[in-house]
Short mmCIF file of C-alpha atoms in Angstrom, two decimals:
data_model
loop_
_atom_site.label_atom_id
_atom_site.label_comp_id
_atom_site.label_asym_id
_atom_site.label_seq_id
_atom_site.Cartn_x
_atom_site.Cartn_y
_atom_site.Cartn_z
CA GLU A 985 -2.49 14.13 -13.35
CA VAL A 986 -0.19 11.83 -11.74
CA GLN A 987 0.39 7.87 -13.68
CA LEU A 988 1.47 5.00 -13.40
CA VAL A 989 1.13 2.13 -15.37
CA GLU A 990 2.68 -1.45 -14.69
CA SER A 991 3.31 -3.94 -17.41
CA GLY A 992 4.90 -7.06 -17.11
CA GLY A 993 2.80 -9.90 -15.27
CA GLY A 994 2.26 -12.94 -16.55
CA LEU A 995 1.61 -16.61 -15.62
CA VAL A 996 5.13 -18.05 -14.46
CA GLN A 997 6.97 -21.58 -12.85
CA PRO A 998 8.21 -21.78 -9.96
CA GLY A 999 11.63 -20.88 -9.54
CA ARG A 1000 11.91 -18.93 -13.05
CA SER A 1001 12.52 -15.21 -13.18
CA LEU A 1002 9.98 -12.00 -14.51
CA ARG A 1003 10.78 -8.63 -14.65
CA LEU A 1004 7.50 -5.48 -14.15
CA SER A 1005 8.35 -2.56 -15.07
CA CYS A 1006 6.21 1.23 -14.18
CA ALA A 1007 6.16 3.59 -16.55
CA ALA A 1008 5.32 6.99 -14.03
CA SER A 1009 3.94 9.88 -15.85
CA GLY A 1010 2.53 13.54 -14.44
CA PHE A 1011 5.32 14.63 -11.49
CA THR A 1012 9.40 15.07 -12.13
CA PHE A 1013 10.05 11.31 -10.50
CA ASP A 1014 12.61 11.74 -10.22
CA ASP A 1015 11.37 13.85 -6.84
CA TYR A 1016 10.25 10.88 -5.30
CA ALA A 1017 10.96 7.29 -3.60
CA MET A 1018 8.96 5.05 -5.07
CA HIS A 1019 7.83 1.04 -3.58
CA TRP A 1020 6.04 -1.67 -4.93
CA VAL A 1021 3.63 -3.37 -2.61
CA ARG A 1022 1.29 -6.68 -3.55
CA GLN A 1023 -2.18 -8.40 -2.70
CA ALA A 1024 -2.47 -12.17 -3.53
CA PRO A 1025 -5.56 -13.00 -4.30
CA GLY A 1026 -8.07 -12.55 -1.57
CA LYS A 1027 -5.76 -11.23 1.19
CA GLY A 1028 -4.73 -8.18 2.95
CA LEU A 1029 -1.45 -4.97 1.20
CA GLU A 1030 1.92 -6.13 1.98
CA TRP A 1031 4.95 -4.39 1.35
CA VAL A 1032 7.80 -5.77 -0.93
CA SER A 1033 10.06 -2.76 -1.29
CA GLY A 1034 11.22 0.72 -2.23
CA ILE A 1035 13.95 2.46 -3.27
CA SER A 1036 14.59 6.20 -2.87
CA TRP A 1037 15.04 9.68 -5.63
CA ASN A 1038 18.81 8.82 -6.35
CA SER A 1039 19.07 5.03 -6.27
CA GLY A 1040 20.76 5.17 -3.12
CA SER A 1041 18.70 3.72 -0.47
CA ILE A 1042 16.65 1.29 -0.98
CA GLY A 1043 14.75 -1.24 1.78
CA TYR A 1044 13.19 -4.62 0.96
CA ALA A 1045 10.64 -7.44 2.71
CA ASP A 1046 11.94 -10.13 4.31
CA SER A 1047 9.91 -12.96 1.97
CA VAL A 1048 11.37 -11.67 -1.62
CA LYS A 1049 14.82 -10.27 0.01
CA GLY A 1050 17.43 -12.15 -1.47
CA ARG A 1051 15.05 -12.63 -4.71
CA PHE A 1052 13.71 -9.55 -5.89
CA THR A 1053 15.47 -6.21 -7.15
CA ILE A 1054 14.54 -2.39 -7.15
CA SER A 1055 15.63 -0.36 -9.88
CA ARG A 1056 14.51 2.70 -11.10
CA ASP A 1057 15.81 4.54 -14.47
CA ASN A 1058 14.80 8.62 -13.56
CA ALA A 1059 16.02 8.81 -17.22
CA LYS A 1060 12.62 7.23 -18.60
CA ASN A 1061 10.80 8.15 -15.67
CA SER A 1062 10.70 4.21 -14.88
CA LEU A 1063 10.68 1.97 -11.90
CA TYR A 1064 11.49 -2.17 -12.29
CA LEU A 1065 11.07 -4.61 -10.21
CA GLN A 1066 13.70 -8.20 -11.28
CA MET A 1067 11.71 -10.80 -9.62
CA ASN A 1068 13.66 -14.37 -9.45
CA SER A 1069 13.55 -17.48 -7.28
CA LEU A 1070 9.63 -16.93 -7.48
CA ARG A 1071 7.97 -18.89 -5.67
CA ALA A 1072 3.59 -19.95 -5.35
CA GLU A 1073 3.57 -17.70 -3.02
CA ASP A 1074 4.50 -15.06 -4.86
CA THR A 1075 1.44 -15.02 -6.77
CA ALA A 1076 0.20 -11.16 -5.74
CA LEU A 1077 -1.04 -8.08 -8.10
CA TYR A 1078 2.00 -6.25 -7.61
CA TYR A 1079 1.64 -2.44 -7.27
CA CYS A 1080 3.08 0.56 -8.47
CA ALA A 1081 3.21 3.39 -5.55
CA LYS A 1082 4.17 6.97 -5.88
CA GLU A 1083 5.68 7.45 -1.97
CA SER A 1084 4.08 11.06 -0.91
CA ASP A 1085 5.67 14.07 0.93
CA GLY A 1086 5.25 13.87 4.01
CA GLY A 1087 6.31 10.20 3.97
CA GLU A 1088 6.65 6.71 3.38
CA TYR A 1089 2.74 6.15 2.84
CA PHE A 1090 1.11 6.24 -0.66
CA GLN A 1091 -1.30 8.37 -2.87
CA HIS A 1092 -1.38 7.49 -5.89
CA TRP A 1093 -1.02 3.56 -6.60
CA GLY A 1094 -0.89 2.54 -10.50
CA GLN A 1095 -3.14 -0.10 -11.42
CA GLY A 1096 -1.22 -3.25 -10.39
CA THR A 1097 0.20 -6.03 -12.77
CA LEU A 1098 -0.71 -9.83 -11.53
CA VAL A 1099 1.82 -12.07 -11.61
CA THR A 1100 0.85 -15.80 -10.93
CA VAL A 1101 3.31 -18.48 -10.11
CA SER A 1102 2.69 -22.21 -10.81
CA SER A 1103 3.91 -24.89 -12.85
CA ALA B 836 9.24 -4.82 11.97
CA ILE B 837 6.40 -3.49 13.49
CA ARG B 838 2.90 -5.57 12.98
CA MET B 839 0.28 -3.53 12.95
CA THR B 840 -3.12 -5.25 14.01
CA GLN B 841 -6.58 -4.23 13.07
CA SER B 842 -9.47 -4.94 14.75
CA PRO B 843 -12.46 -6.27 13.91
CA SER B 844 -11.54 -7.71 10.83
CA SER B 845 -14.96 -7.41 9.46
CA LEU B 846 -18.17 -5.82 9.97
CA SER B 847 -21.60 -5.34 9.21
CA ALA B 848 -23.41 -2.20 9.75
CA SER B 849 -26.38 0.33 8.06
CA THR B 850 -25.84 3.13 6.13
CA GLY B 851 -26.58 5.64 8.56
CA ASP B 852 -24.23 4.01 11.09
CA ARG B 853 -20.80 5.62 12.86
CA VAL B 854 -18.25 2.88 12.41
CA THR B 855 -15.26 2.92 14.32
CA ILE B 856 -12.40 0.63 13.26
CA THR B 857 -9.38 0.18 15.31
CA CYS B 858 -5.30 -0.28 14.86
CA ARG B 859 -2.85 -0.82 16.96
CA ALA B 860 0.87 -1.58 17.04
CA SER B 861 3.63 -3.22 18.25
CA GLN B 862 5.19 -0.32 19.11
CA GLY B 863 4.70 3.18 19.73
CA ILE B 864 4.44 4.69 15.92
CA SER B 865 4.04 8.41 16.91
CA SER B 866 1.89 9.31 14.47
CA TYR B 867 2.94 7.88 11.61
CA LEU B 868 -0.27 6.05 10.24
CA ALA B 869 -1.67 6.43 7.20
CA TRP B 870 -5.26 4.44 6.35
CA TYR B 871 -6.92 3.58 2.69
CA GLN B 872 -9.65 1.90 1.67
CA GLN B 873 -9.93 -0.51 -0.99
CA LYS B 874 -12.92 -1.73 -3.73
CA PRO B 875 -13.30 -4.59 -5.08
CA GLY B 876 -10.98 -4.47 -8.73
CA LYS B 877 -9.82 -0.76 -7.21
CA ALA B 878 -5.97 0.42 -5.94
CA PRO B 879 -6.13 1.58 -2.47
CA LYS B 880 -7.38 4.91 -2.04
CA LEU B 881 -6.16 7.05 0.71
CA LEU B 882 -7.97 8.71 3.62
CA ILE B 883 -5.89 10.04 5.97
CA TYR B 884 -1.95 10.26 7.03
CA ALA B 885 0.13 11.48 9.97
CA ALA B 886 -2.86 9.64 11.98
CA SER B 887 -5.25 11.76 11.74
CA THR B 888 -4.58 14.27 9.09
CA LEU B 889 -7.71 13.81 5.98
CA GLN B 890 -5.90 13.48 2.46
CA SER B 891 -8.16 16.19 0.21
CA GLY B 892 -10.85 15.22 -1.66
CA VAL B 893 -12.04 12.64 1.29
CA PRO B 894 -14.88 13.49 2.79
CA SER B 895 -15.28 14.98 6.21
CA ARG B 896 -17.27 12.20 7.73
CA PHE B 897 -13.95 9.91 7.28
CA SER B 898 -11.34 10.51 10.87
CA GLY B 899 -8.78 9.51 12.12
CA SER B 900 -7.64 9.70 15.93
CA GLY B 901 -4.62 8.29 17.86
CA SER B 902 -0.64 7.83 18.37
CA GLY B 903 2.01 5.98 20.05
CA THR B 904 0.39 2.68 19.66
CA ASP B 905 -3.72 2.79 19.14
CA PHE B 906 -5.26 5.01 16.59
CA THR B 907 -9.39 4.81 14.94
CA LEU B 908 -10.86 5.43 11.92
CA THR B 909 -14.16 6.58 12.63
CA ILE B 910 -16.83 6.84 9.86
CA SER B 911 -19.77 9.26 11.28
CA CYS B 912 -22.31 8.58 9.32
CA LEU B 913 -21.75 5.85 6.41
CA GLN B 914 -22.64 5.88 3.32
CA SER B 915 -23.15 3.28 0.54
CA GLU B 916 -20.13 4.25 -1.47
CA ASP B 917 -17.98 3.64 1.81
CA PHE B 918 -18.54 -0.50 1.88
CA ALA B 919 -14.97 -1.91 1.26
CA THR B 920 -12.05 -3.20 2.62
CA TYR B 921 -9.95 -0.34 4.65
CA TYR B 922 -5.95 -0.73 6.04
CA CYS B 923 -3.88 1.09 8.01
CA GLN B 924 -0.43 1.43 7.09
CA GLN B 925 2.54 2.26 9.61
CA TYR B 926 5.54 4.48 8.01
CA TYR B 927 7.81 4.96 11.62
CA SER B 928 9.90 2.27 11.57
CA TYR B 929 10.91 1.37 7.47
CA PRO B 930 12.21 -0.62 5.69
CA PRO B 931 9.85 -2.36 6.16
CA ILE B 932 6.75 -0.77 6.11
CA THR B 933 4.21 -3.09 7.30
CA PHE B 934 -0.61 -3.00 6.84
CA GLY B 935 -2.88 -3.55 8.86
CA GLY B 936 -3.94 -6.95 7.84
CA GLY B 937 -7.99 -5.21 6.98
CA THR B 938 -11.31 -4.11 7.91
CA LYS B 939 -14.19 -5.22 5.25
CA VAL B 940 -16.77 -2.99 6.28
CA GLU B 941 -20.33 -5.05 4.62
CA ILE B 942 -23.87 -3.80 4.62
CA LYS B 943 -26.26 -5.54 7.34
#
């Protein structure tokens, strides 16, 4: 059974940094691209970033480009999101999602980790 | 970036109703479209991919159609467990992946 477990969220002041982690199990992690998707309170889904199986291809939403860095450690079956220069508008539930075999859509999601940016 | 526009943003329906949700892409995306269902406090659930392919385990009352710029999600006979928010997502042009704004299906 595929499991994705996010961690690292919390309350952080504007301008500070936070690192999210996603621990994956139940599948061959280094066979799949992985993504982060966020959802602000009461709002819709927003794709944040994605990384290919070998980290050779990485993409970011314009809203986080230059501030967030996605990475992965295949030896540890883990996905990361380094978030710097955080803003109030980054407040959201951050989901880790596994890319499906057929393309960049998501059958498997974690439960999410909440990031609150506030002074 | 390709913009995905869903309509309506919300609707009220009764159990047993046929419900149709529309998603329009700002440019052609062939059939690279997925639909998700999300209930409060839960992660999204994949319903349909490739515009019309039902994800394994999803009830057959859900169906998807369309290609190019215009797509629909239809629930043929609404059940109580179907009251939720639905999102479309394009994966034709990546990055970025883009989602529609969501359609909340509420009980009439």
